[in-house]
Coordinates of C-alpha atoms in Angstrom, one line a residue:
Chain A
X6 CA 0.0 0.0 0.0
X7 CA 1.1 3.5 -0.7
X8 CA 1.7 6.0 2.1
X9 CA -1.9 6.9 3.3
X10 CA -1.2 10.6 3.5
X11 CA -0.6 10.8 -0.2
X12 CA -3.8 8.9 -1.1
X13 CA -6.8 11.0 -2.1
X14 CA -9.9 10.3 0.0
X15 CA -12.4 8.3 -2.0
X16 CA -16.2 8.3 -1.9
X17 CA -16.0 5.1 0.1
X18 CA -14.0 6.9 2.8
X19 CA -16.7 9.6 2.9
X20 CA -19.4 7.0 3.2
X21 CA -17.5 5.2 6.0
X22 CA -17.1 8.3 8.1
X23 CA -20.7 9.4 7.5
X24 CA -22.0 6.0 8.5
X25 CA -19.9 5.9 11.6
X26 CA -21.1 9.4 12.6
X27 CA -24.7 8.5 12.2
X28 CA -24.2 5.4 14.3
X29 CA -22.5 7.4 17.1
X30 CA -25.4 9.9 17.1
X31 CA -27.9 7.1 17.2
X32 CA -26.1 5.4 20.1
X33 CA -26.0 8.7 22.0
X34 CA -29.7 9.3 21.3
X35 CA -30.6 5.9 22.8
X36 CA -28.2 6.4 25.8
X37 CA -29.8 9.7 26.8
X38 CA -33.2 8.2 27.9
X39 CA -31.4 5.4 29.6
X40 CA -29.3 7.8 31.7
X41 CA -32.1 10.4 32.2
X42 CA -34.7 7.9 33.6
X43 CA -32.6 7.7 36.7
X44 CA -33.1 11.4 37.5
X45 CA -36.0 12.5 39.8
X46 CA -39.4 11.6 38.1
X47 CA -42.5 13.8 37.7
X48 CA -44.1 12.5 40.9
X49 CA -41.0 13.4 42.9
X50 CA -40.8 16.8 41.4
X51 CA -44.5 17.4 42.1
X52 CA -43.8 17.1 45.9
X53 CA -41.4 20.1 45.6
X54 CA -43.2 22.4 48.1
X55 CA -44.6 22.1 51.6
X56 CA -46.7 24.5 53.8
X57 CA -46.0 24.8 57.5
X58 CA -47.9 26.4 60.4
X59 CA -45.2 28.1 62.6
X60 CA -47.5 29.7 65.1
X61 CA -47.0 27.0 67.7
X62 CA -43.2 27.2 67.8
X63 CA -42.1 29.0 71.0
X64 CA -39.2 31.3 71.1
X65 CA -36.1 29.2 71.4
X66 CA -37.9 26.2 70.0
X67 CA -37.8 24.6 66.6
X68 CA -39.8 22.4 64.3
X69 CA -38.6 19.7 61.9
X70 CA -40.7 19.3 58.7
X71 CA -40.1 16.9 55.9
X72 CA -39.5 18.5 52.5
X73 CA -38.4 16.5 49.5
X74 CA -37.7 13.5 51.7
X75 CA -35.3 15.6 53.8
X76 CA -35.8 17.3 57.2
X77 CA -36.0 21.1 57.2
X78 CA -35.3 22.9 60.5
X79 CA -37.5 25.9 61.3
X80 CA -36.0 27.6 64.4
X81 CA -37.6 30.4 66.3
X82 CA -34.4 32.2 67.5
X83 CA -34.0 34.0 70.8
X84 CA -32.6 37.5 71.0
X85 CA -29.3 36.1 72.3
X86 CA -29.0 33.6 69.4
X87 CA -29.6 36.3 66.9
X88 CA -27.0 38.6 68.5
X89 CA -24.5 35.7 68.5
X90 CA -25.0 35.1 64.8
X91 CA -24.7 38.8 64.0
X92 CA -21.6 39.3 66.2
X93 CA -19.6 36.6 64.6
X94 CA -16.8 38.1 62.4
X95 CA -16.9 36.7 58.8
X96 CA -13.1 35.9 59.1
X97 CA -13.9 33.2 61.6
X98 CA -16.2 31.3 59.1
X99 CA -15.0 28.5 56.8
X100 CA -17.9 29.4 54.5
X101 CA -18.3 33.2 55.0
X102 CA -21.9 34.4 54.8
X103 CA -23.6 37.1 56.9
X104 CA -26.6 36.2 59.1
X105 CA -28.7 38.6 57.1
X106 CA -28.1 36.8 53.9
X107 CA -29.4 33.6 55.5
X108 CA -32.7 34.7 57.0
X109 CA -35.8 36.6 55.8
X110 CA -36.9 37.6 59.3
X111 CA -34.2 37.5 62.0
X112 CA -36.2 35.5 64.5
X113 CA -36.9 32.7 62.0
X114 CA -34.1 30.5 60.7
X115 CA -35.0 28.0 58.0
X116 CA -32.3 25.5 57.0
X117 CA -32.2 22.1 55.3
X118 CA -31.4 19.7 58.2
X119 CA -28.8 17.7 56.2
X120 CA -25.2 17.9 57.2
X121 CA -23.2 19.2 54.2
X122 CA -20.5 16.6 54.9
X123 CA -22.1 13.2 54.2
X124 CA -25.8 13.8 54.7
X125 CA -26.6 12.9 58.3
X126 CA -29.2 14.9 60.3
X127 CA -27.5 17.1 62.8
X128 CA -28.8 17.2 66.4
X129 CA -30.5 20.4 67.5
X130 CA -32.2 19.6 70.8
X131 CA -31.1 21.8 73.7
X132 CA -28.0 20.1 75.3
X133 CA -26.8 18.6 72.0
X134 CA -26.4 21.7 70.0
X135 CA -22.6 21.6 69.8
X136 CA -20.0 24.2 70.7
X137 CA -21.7 27.1 68.8
X138 CA -25.2 26.6 70.1
X139 CA -26.6 25.7 66.7
X140 CA -26.4 22.1 65.6
X141 CA -24.0 19.2 66.1
X142 CA -23.7 16.3 63.6
X143 CA -22.9 13.1 65.5
X144 CA -21.6 11.2 62.4
X145 CA -18.3 13.0 61.9
X146 CA -18.4 15.8 64.4
X147 CA -19.4 19.0 62.5
X148 CA -20.5 22.0 64.6
X149 CA -22.9 24.6 63.2
X150 CA -23.8 28.0 64.8
X151 CA -27.1 29.7 65.4
X152 CA -27.2 30.8 61.8
X153 CA -26.6 27.2 60.6
X154 CA -23.1 28.1 59.5
X155 CA -20.3 25.6 59.7
X156 CA -17.8 26.5 62.4
X157 CA -15.8 23.3 63.1
X158 CA -15.5 19.8 61.7
X159 CA -15.3 18.2 58.2
X160 CA -18.4 19.7 56.6
X161 CA -17.3 22.1 53.8
X162 CA -20.3 24.4 53.6
X163 CA -23.1 26.0 55.7
X164 CA -26.4 24.2 56.1
X165 CA -28.4 25.0 53.0
X166 CA -31.2 27.6 53.1
X167 CA -34.2 26.3 51.0
X168 CA -36.3 28.7 49.0
X169 CA -39.2 29.7 51.2
X170 CA -41.8 32.4 51.6
X171 CA -43.9 33.7 54.5
X172 CA -47.5 33.4 53.3
X173 CA -48.6 35.2 56.5
X174 CA -47.1 35.8 60.0
X175 CA -47.8 32.2 61.0
X176 CA -47.6 30.3 57.7
X177 CA -44.5 29.3 55.8
X178 CA -44.2 27.7 52.4
X179 CA -41.0 25.8 51.7
X180 CA -40.0 25.2 48.1
Chain B
X15 CA 0.6 -23.6 30.2
X16 CA -2.2 -25.7 28.9
X17 CA -1.9 -26.5 25.2
X18 CA -4.6 -27.7 22.9
X19 CA -6.7 -30.4 24.6
X20 CA -6.0 -34.0 23.8
X21 CA -9.2 -35.0 25.5
X22 CA -11.1 -37.8 23.7
X23 CA -14.6 -38.7 25.1
X24 CA -15.1 -42.4 25.7
X25 CA -18.6 -42.7 24.2
X26 CA -19.5 -42.4 20.6
X27 CA -22.2 -39.8 21.5
X28 CA -19.6 -37.9 23.5
X29 CA -17.2 -37.8 20.5
X30 CA -20.1 -36.7 18.2
X31 CA -20.9 -33.8 20.6
X32 CA -17.2 -32.9 21.3
X33 CA -16.5 -32.5 17.5
X34 CA -19.4 -30.0 17.5
X35 CA -18.9 -28.1 20.8
X36 CA -15.7 -29.0 22.6
X37 CA -16.9 -28.2 26.1
X38 CA -15.8 -31.5 27.5
X39 CA -12.2 -30.7 26.4
X40 CA -12.4 -27.3 28.0
X41 CA -13.5 -28.7 31.3
X42 CA -11.0 -31.5 31.1
X43 CA -8.0 -29.2 30.3
X44 CA -9.2 -26.6 32.9
X45 CA -10.2 -28.8 35.9
X46 CA -8.8 -32.3 35.4
X47 CA -5.6 -32.4 33.5
X48 CA -4.6 -28.8 34.4
X49 CA -1.1 -28.8 35.9
X50 CA -0.9 -27.3 39.4
X51 CA 2.4 -26.6 41.2
X52 CA 3.0 -29.5 43.6
X53 CA 4.0 -27.2 46.5
X54 CA 0.7 -25.3 46.8
X55 CA -0.4 -24.8 50.4
X56 CA -3.9 -24.2 51.9
X57 CA -3.8 -20.5 51.1
X58 CA -4.3 -21.6 47.5
X59 CA -7.7 -23.1 48.2
X60 CA -9.5 -19.8 48.6
X61 CA -10.1 -19.4 44.9
X62 CA -12.3 -22.5 45.0
X63 CA -13.9 -21.3 48.3
X64 CA -14.7 -18.0 46.7
X65 CA -16.3 -19.6 43.7
X66 CA -18.5 -21.7 46.0
X67 CA -19.5 -18.6 48.0
X68 CA -20.4 -16.7 44.8
X69 CA -22.7 -19.5 43.7
X70 CA -24.1 -19.9 47.3
X71 CA -24.9 -16.1 47.5
X72 CA -26.7 -16.2 44.1
X73 CA -28.8 -19.2 45.1
X74 CA -29.8 -17.8 48.5
X75 CA -30.3 -14.4 46.9
X76 CA -32.7 -15.6 44.3
X77 CA -34.7 -17.4 47.0
X78 CA -34.8 -14.2 49.1
X79 CA -35.8 -12.1 46.0
X80 CA -38.9 -14.3 45.7
X81 CA -40.2 -13.1 49.1
X82 CA -38.8 -9.6 49.3
X83 CA -40.6 -6.4 48.3
X84 CA -38.4 -3.5 47.2
X85 CA -40.6 -0.6 48.4
X86 CA -40.0 1.8 51.2
X87 CA -43.4 0.9 52.8
X88 CA -42.9 -2.8 52.6
X89 CA -39.2 -3.7 52.5
X90 CA -38.6 -3.8 56.2
X91 CA -41.8 -5.8 56.8
X92 CA -41.0 -8.2 54.0
X93 CA -37.7 -9.0 55.6
X94 CA -39.4 -9.7 58.9
X95 CA -41.9 -11.8 56.9
X96 CA -39.0 -13.8 55.5
X97 CA -37.6 -14.3 59.0
X98 CA -40.9 -15.4 60.6
X99 CA -43.3 -16.7 58.0
X100 CA -41.5 -18.1 55.0
X101 CA -40.5 -21.7 55.3
X102 CA -36.8 -21.8 56.1
X103 CA -36.7 -18.1 55.4
X104 CA -34.6 -17.4 58.5
X105 CA -32.0 -19.9 57.2
X106 CA -31.9 -18.3 53.7
X107 CA -31.5 -14.8 55.1
X108 CA -28.9 -15.7 57.7
X109 CA -27.0 -17.7 55.1
X110 CA -27.1 -14.8 52.7
X111 CA -26.2 -12.1 55.2
X112 CA -23.4 -14.1 56.9
X113 CA -22.5 -15.4 53.5
X114 CA -21.5 -11.9 52.5
X115 CA -19.2 -11.7 55.4
X116 CA -17.7 -15.1 54.7
X117 CA -17.2 -14.0 51.1
X118 CA -15.2 -11.0 52.3
X119 CA -13.2 -13.0 54.8
X120 CA -12.2 -15.4 52.0
X121 CA -11.4 -12.6 49.6
X122 CA -9.2 -10.8 52.1
X123 CA -7.2 -14.0 52.8
X124 CA -7.0 -14.6 49.0
X125 CA -5.7 -11.0 48.5
X126 CA -3.2 -11.1 51.3
X127 CA -2.0 -14.5 49.9
X128 CA -1.4 -12.7 46.6
X129 CA 0.4 -9.9 48.4
X130 CA 2.6 -12.2 50.4
X131 CA 3.7 -14.5 47.6
X132 CA 4.0 -11.8 45.0
X133 CA 1.3 -13.3 42.8
X134 CA 0.6 -10.0 41.1
X135 CA 4.1 -9.8 39.4
X136 CA 4.7 -10.5 35.7
X137 CA 3.2 -12.3 33.9
X138 CA 0.2 -12.1 36.2
X139 CA -0.6 -8.4 36.2
X140 CA -3.9 -8.7 34.3
X141 CA -4.9 -11.6 36.5
X142 CA -4.3 -9.4 39.5
X143 CA -6.1 -6.3 38.1
X144 CA -9.1 -8.5 37.2
X145 CA -9.1 -9.5 40.9
X146 CA -9.2 -5.8 41.9
X147 CA -12.2 -5.3 39.6
X148 CA -13.9 -8.3 41.2
X149 CA -13.2 -6.8 44.6
X150 CA -14.8 -3.5 43.5
X151 CA -17.9 -5.1 42.1
X152 CA -18.2 -7.2 45.3
X153 CA -18.0 -4.1 47.4
X154 CA -20.7 -2.4 45.4
X155 CA -22.9 -5.5 45.5
X156 CA -22.5 -5.9 49.3
X157 CA -23.2 -2.2 49.9
X158 CA -26.5 -2.3 47.9
X159 CA -27.5 -5.5 49.5
X160 CA -27.1 -4.0 52.9
X161 CA -29.5 -1.2 52.0
X162 CA -32.4 -3.6 51.0
X163 CA -33.7 -4.5 54.5
X164 CA -34.4 -0.8 54.9
X165 CA -33.3 -0.5 58.5
X166 CA -31.7 2.6 60.1
X167 CA -28.2 1.5 59.2
X168 CA -29.3 0.6 55.7
X169 CA -30.8 4.0 55.2
X170 CA -28.0 6.1 56.8
X171 CA -25.2 4.0 55.4
X172 CA -26.7 4.5 51.9
X173 CA -27.0 8.2 52.7
X174 CA -23.4 8.6 53.8
X175 CA -22.0 6.5 50.9
X176 CA -24.0 8.1 48.1
X177 CA -23.1 11.5 49.6
X178 CA -19.5 10.7 48.9
X179 CA -20.2 11.5 45.3
X180 CA -21.3 15.0 46.2
X181 CA -17.7 15.8 47.0
X182 CA -16.9 15.8 43.3
X183 CA -16.4 19.5 42.3
X184 CA -19.1 21.1 40.1
X185 CA -21.2 18.1 39.1
X186 CA -21.2 16.3 42.5
X187 CA -24.7 17.3 43.5
X188 CA -26.2 16.5 40.1
X189 CA -24.6 13.1 40.2
X190 CA -25.9 12.4 43.7
X191 CA -29.5 13.4 42.7
X192 CA -29.2 11.2 39.7
X193 CA -28.0 8.2 41.8
X194 CA -30.9 8.8 44.2
X195 CA -33.6 9.5 41.6
X196 CA -34.8 12.2 44.0
X197 CA -33.5 14.7 46.6
X198 CA -32.6 12.1 49.2
X199 CA -32.3 8.3 49.6
X200 CA -35.9 7.2 49.0
X201 CA -38.1 4.7 47.1
X202 CA -36.5 5.2 43.7
X203 CA -33.1 4.6 45.3
X204 CA -34.2 1.4 47.0
X205 CA -35.8 0.1 43.8
X206 CA -32.7 0.6 41.7
X207 CA -30.4 -0.7 44.3
X208 CA -32.5 -3.9 44.3
X209 CA -32.2 -4.2 40.5
X210 CA -28.5 -3.6 40.6
X211 CA -27.9 -5.9 43.6
X212 CA -29.5 -8.7 41.5
X213 CA -27.5 -7.8 38.4
X214 CA -24.0 -7.4 39.8
X215 CA -23.4 -11.0 40.9
X216 CA -23.9 -12.1 37.3
X217 CA -21.4 -9.5 36.2
X218 CA -19.1 -11.0 38.8
X219 CA -19.4 -14.4 37.2
X220 CA -18.3 -12.8 33.9
X221 CA -15.2 -11.2 35.5
X222 CA -14.5 -14.4 37.5
X223 CA -14.4 -16.3 34.2
X224 CA -11.9 -13.8 32.8
X225 CA -9.9 -14.1 36.1
X226 CA -9.8 -17.9 35.8
X227 CA -8.9 -17.7 32.1
X228 CA -6.0 -15.3 32.8
X229 CA -4.9 -17.7 35.6
X230 CA -4.9 -20.7 33.3
X231 CA -2.8 -18.8 30.7
X232 CA 0.0 -17.8 33.1
X233 CA -0.4 -20.7 35.5
X234 CA -0.7 -20.5 39.2
X235 CA 2.0 -18.9 41.3
X236 CA 3.3 -21.0 44.2
X237 CA 4.9 -20.5 47.7
X238 CA 8.4 -20.3 46.2
X239 CA 7.4 -17.9 43.5
X240 CA 9.6 -19.9 41.1
X241 CA 7.9 -20.6 37.7
X242 CA 7.2 -24.1 36.6
X243 CA 10.2 -25.3 34.6
X244 CA 9.4 -29.0 34.1
X245 CA 5.7 -29.9 34.1
X246 CA 6.5 -33.5 34.9
X247 CA 8.5 -32.8 38.0
X248 CA 7.0 -29.5 39.3
X249 CA 3.3 -30.1 38.8
X250 CA 0.5 -32.4 39.6
X251 CA -2.8 -32.8 37.7
X252 CA -5.7 -30.6 39.1
X253 CA -7.8 -33.8 39.6
X254 CA -7.5 -35.5 42.0
X255 CA -4.9 -33.4 43.8
X256 CA -6.3 -29.9 43.8
X257 CA -9.9 -31.0 43.6
X258 CA -9.6 -33.0 46.8
X259 CA -7.5 -30.4 48.6
X260 CA -10.0 -27.7 47.6
X261 CA -12.9 -29.8 48.7
X262 CA -11.4 -30.5 52.1
X263 CA -10.7 -26.8 52.7
X264 CA -14.2 -26.0 51.6
X265 CA -15.7 -28.4 54.1
X266 CA -13.6 -26.8 56.9
X267 CA -14.7 -23.4 55.7
X268 CA -18.4 -24.4 55.7
X269 CA -18.1 -25.6 59.3
X270 CA -16.8 -22.1 60.1
X271 CA -19.6 -20.5 58.1
X272 CA -22.2 -22.7 59.8
X273 CA -21.0 -21.6 63.2
X274 CA -22.0 -18.0 62.3
X275 CA -25.3 -19.0 60.8
X276 CA -26.5 -21.3 63.6
X277 CA -24.9 -19.8 66.7
X278 CA -24.2 -16.1 66.2
X279 CA -26.2 -15.1 63.1
X280 CA -26.5 -11.4 64.1
X281 CA -23.1 -10.9 65.6
X282 CA -21.7 -9.3 62.4
X283 CA -24.8 -7.1 61.8
X284 CA -25.8 -4.0 63.6
X285 CA -28.7 -3.9 66.1
X286 CA -29.9 -0.5 64.7
X287 CA -30.7 -2.3 61.4
X288 CA -33.7 -3.9 63.2
X289 CA -35.2 -0.4 63.5
X290 CA -37.1 0.6 60.4
X291 CA -35.4 3.4 58.3
X292 CA -36.4 7.0 59.5
X293 CA -35.2 9.8 57.3
X294 CA -35.6 12.3 60.1
X295 CA -33.4 10.7 62.7
X296 CA -29.8 9.8 62.3
X297 CA -28.5 7.0 64.6
X298 CA -25.9 8.3 67.1
X299 CA -23.1 6.4 65.5
X300 CA -23.1 5.2 61.9
X301 CA -20.9 2.3 61.1
X302 CA -20.6 0.4 57.8
X303 CA -20.4 -3.4 57.7
X304 CA -17.1 -4.8 59.2
X305 CA -15.6 -5.4 55.7
X306 CA -15.7 -1.7 54.8
X307 CA -14.3 -0.4 58.1
X308 CA -10.6 0.0 57.1
X309 CA -11.7 2.1 54.1
X310 CA -14.2 4.1 56.3
X311 CA -11.3 4.8 58.7
X312 CA -9.2 6.2 55.8
X313 CA -12.2 8.4 54.7
X314 CA -12.5 9.9 58.2
X315 CA -8.8 10.3 58.7
X316 CA -8.5 13.1 56.2
X317 CA -9.8 16.4 57.5
X318 CA -11.4 17.4 54.1
X319 CA -14.4 16.1 52.4
X320 CA -13.0 15.8 48.9
X321 CA -9.6 14.7 50.3
X322 CA -11.2 11.9 52.4
X323 CA -13.2 10.6 49.4
X324 CA -10.1 10.6 47.2
X325 CA -8.0 8.8 49.8
X326 CA -10.7 6.2 50.3
X327 CA -11.1 5.4 46.6
X328 CA -7.4 5.7 46.2
X329 CA -6.7 3.1 48.8
X330 CA -8.5 0.6 46.6
X331 CA -7.3 1.9 43.2
X332 CA -3.7 1.7 44.3
X333 CA -4.0 -2.0 44.3
X334 CA -4.3 -2.0 40.6
X335 CA -0.9 -0.4 40.3
X336 CA 0.8 -2.8 42.6
X337 CA 2.5 -4.9 39.9
X338 CA 4.5 -1.8 38.9
X339 CA 5.0 -0.3 42.4
X340 CA 6.8 -3.4 43.7
X341 CA 10.2 -3.4 42.0
X342 CA 11.6 -6.6 43.5
X343 CA 12.4 -9.4 41.0
X344 CA 11.7 -12.0 43.7
X345 CA 8.0 -12.9 44.2
X346 CA 7.6 -14.8 47.4
X347 CA 8.0 -13.1 50.8
X348 CA 9.6 -16.4 52.0
X349 CA 12.8 -15.2 50.3
X350 CA 12.4 -11.5 51.1
X351 CA 13.2 -11.2 54.8
X352 CA 12.7 -7.4 55.0
X353 CA 9.5 -7.3 52.9
X354 CA 8.1 -10.0 55.1
X355 CA 8.3 -7.7 58.2
X356 CA 6.8 -4.8 56.3
X357 CA 4.0 -7.1 55.0
X358 CA 3.2 -8.2 58.5
X359 CA 3.0 -4.6 59.7
X360 CA 0.8 -3.9 56.7
X361 CA -1.7 -6.7 57.6
X362 CA -1.7 -5.3 61.2
X363 CA -2.3 -1.8 59.8
X364 CA -5.3 -3.0 57.9
X365 CA -6.7 -4.7 61.0
X366 CA -6.0 -1.6 63.0
X367 CA -7.8 0.6 60.5
X368 CA -10.7 -1.8 60.7
X369 CA -10.8 -1.3 64.5
X370 CA -10.5 2.5 64.2
X371 CA -13.3 2.6 61.5
X372 CA -15.7 1.3 64.2
X373 CA -14.6 3.8 66.8
X374 CA -16.0 7.4 67.0
X375 CA -14.1 10.0 64.9
X376 CA -12.6 11.9 67.8
X377 CA -9.4 12.5 69.8
X378 CA -6.7 9.8 69.8
X379 CA -8.7 7.6 67.3
X380 CA -8.3 10.3 64.6
X381 CA -4.6 10.6 65.2
X382 CA -4.2 6.8 65.1
X383 CA -6.2 6.6 61.9
X384 CA -4.0 9.2 60.3
X385 CA -0.8 7.4 61.2
X386 CA -2.1 4.0 59.9
X387 CA -3.4 5.7 56.7
X388 CA 0.1 7.1 56.3
X389 CA 1.6 3.6 56.6
X390 CA -1.1 2.1 54.2
X391 CA -0.1 4.5 51.4
X392 CA 3.6 4.6 52.4
X393 CA 3.7 0.8 52.0
X394 CA 2.6 1.0 48.4
X395 CA 4.2 4.3 47.3
X396 CA 7.5 4.3 49.2
X397 CA 8.4 1.0 50.8
X398 CA 7.6 -1.3 47.9
X399 CA 9.3 0.7 45.2
X400 CA 12.5 1.2 47.2
X401 CA 12.7 -2.1 48.9
X402 CA 13.0 -4.0 45.6
X403 CA 16.2 -1.9 44.9
X404 CA 17.9 -2.4 48.3
X405 CA 16.7 -5.6 49.8
X406 CA 19.1 -8.6 50.0
X407 CA 16.9 -11.6 49.2
X408 CA 17.6 -15.2 50.1
X409 CA 18.6 -17.7 47.4
X410 CA 15.7 -19.2 45.5
X411 CA 15.4 -22.9 44.9
X412 CA 16.2 -23.9 41.4
X413 CA 12.9 -25.5 40.8
X414 CA 9.6 -26.1 42.6
X415 CA 10.4 -29.8 42.9
X416 CA 13.7 -29.0 44.6
X417 CA 11.9 -27.0 47.3
X418 CA 9.5 -29.8 48.3
X419 CA 11.4 -33.0 47.3
X420 CA 14.9 -32.6 48.6
X421 CA 15.9 -36.3 48.4
X422 CA 13.5 -37.3 45.7
X423 CA 14.5 -34.3 43.6
X424 CA 18.2 -35.2 43.9
X425 CA 17.5 -38.7 42.9
X426 CA 15.4 -37.6 40.0
X427 CA 17.9 -35.3 38.6
X428 CA 20.4 -37.7 37.1
X429 CA 17.6 -39.6 35.4
X430 CA 16.7 -36.6 33.3

């Protein structure tokens, strides 16, 4: 055979490449639904919002509601807890965020109750709130403050704030 | 090692069939005439034990699947139904659950055997890497199987392990949602884990066939690490010698296995898995099954999420590079006095990491995990590459026969 680089492409080469390209696109077109079917389905997406009555939560107390299969913490913060969260300098935070950026009303903190390390539910009952008075994750020892921000331990980011709205003073919609 | 089969069936029907599909010759050359080194010790019986365990797990697993319901509302109940109502259900489930542990005990002995006798060295690199692939598939299968009873440890173990993927930069969260089929471990997750848990053992059979094929191309290693030089003197036919030895070892292993099933069937499990999964309450202390504990300890030893995940997967992936990390020309640790010491420390390190993986991640336990993780990686990345260059090894026997037949070997020699 001659040196391939000096041989002119033929119609057959063109047909060969075109056939291969169509086969590759076809394989991709079939693979897409096979991959996509594993993503959340329509019924899962339909459960995307939850309404909560928050009138019964006393100051200093909190409520855990289930949203998208995960716990969401709604905490009615005390004056002291709000002041603690506001007084913390941003330089001390592994994931710097002001308290104001994390709440809509200072007395209500709403965060997804899933540790950002490996997904455990942090403890938030009085006495097990960790070194910063917020939450403590027992799995791998992450401490969160009264704004749900990571302060100590392996978790990389603050507790997530879900999208939510106050429908009234006592009613909250999450999602 | 094995040439074209010279097998000729005795019956006319057998010869008719053999000339159309030579499966008899394949079996004969692989499991009857196949030459095995004559000095193999009992550590070489774990391949057969593992093959048995794979078949046993598939049989008990198919039986369990006939009575199990992969739905978050029914899974936990259906497992209790198997335990209480199904005829012999308790026996099937205890055999399957403890069988997984026996499978891992056998595979760890099999792997340490390879590590001690240098079974991964040329020309057995592909054989070894296929073994690493089998180990990975086994781990994935065992992990998904543990999720199916839908107890607290099932749920939270699944949550922690699937969240490992969220450490991947940029696409981590999308991948985790895709794995879950939702925003947390839930019914779609349980359903797909059941489907995959049923599929993967059959994939294992495929890789095991490749593993055995590669073994039969290069031939078995042996305690001296010296290659077979004379098939007549150095080897014995697989049947009856290896067949009988493997069978005897298997019977001993089954006695051990039975002890777990009939006397302490729940010892290797976790009590919290008899509490139904609750997505709103995390158990105080999440631990994986014992066979994952060393890797879990490595994960927790690194004070960074992504770093921990990389170290954990790296600790398994590094095994695939072992054939090129070990620079020594001598295979067997019997002739490598210094390697032997490092090997024993390595085994103790793995056991130590297993212990630390079960302890809470705090104080001295974290420091100890870090030191042992350092040794784990140091063993592969520093000790093995350098040791091959500096170690003074002991003289190897000229042949396998010489190592086990000192007088007979000497007598046989002039006759050649």
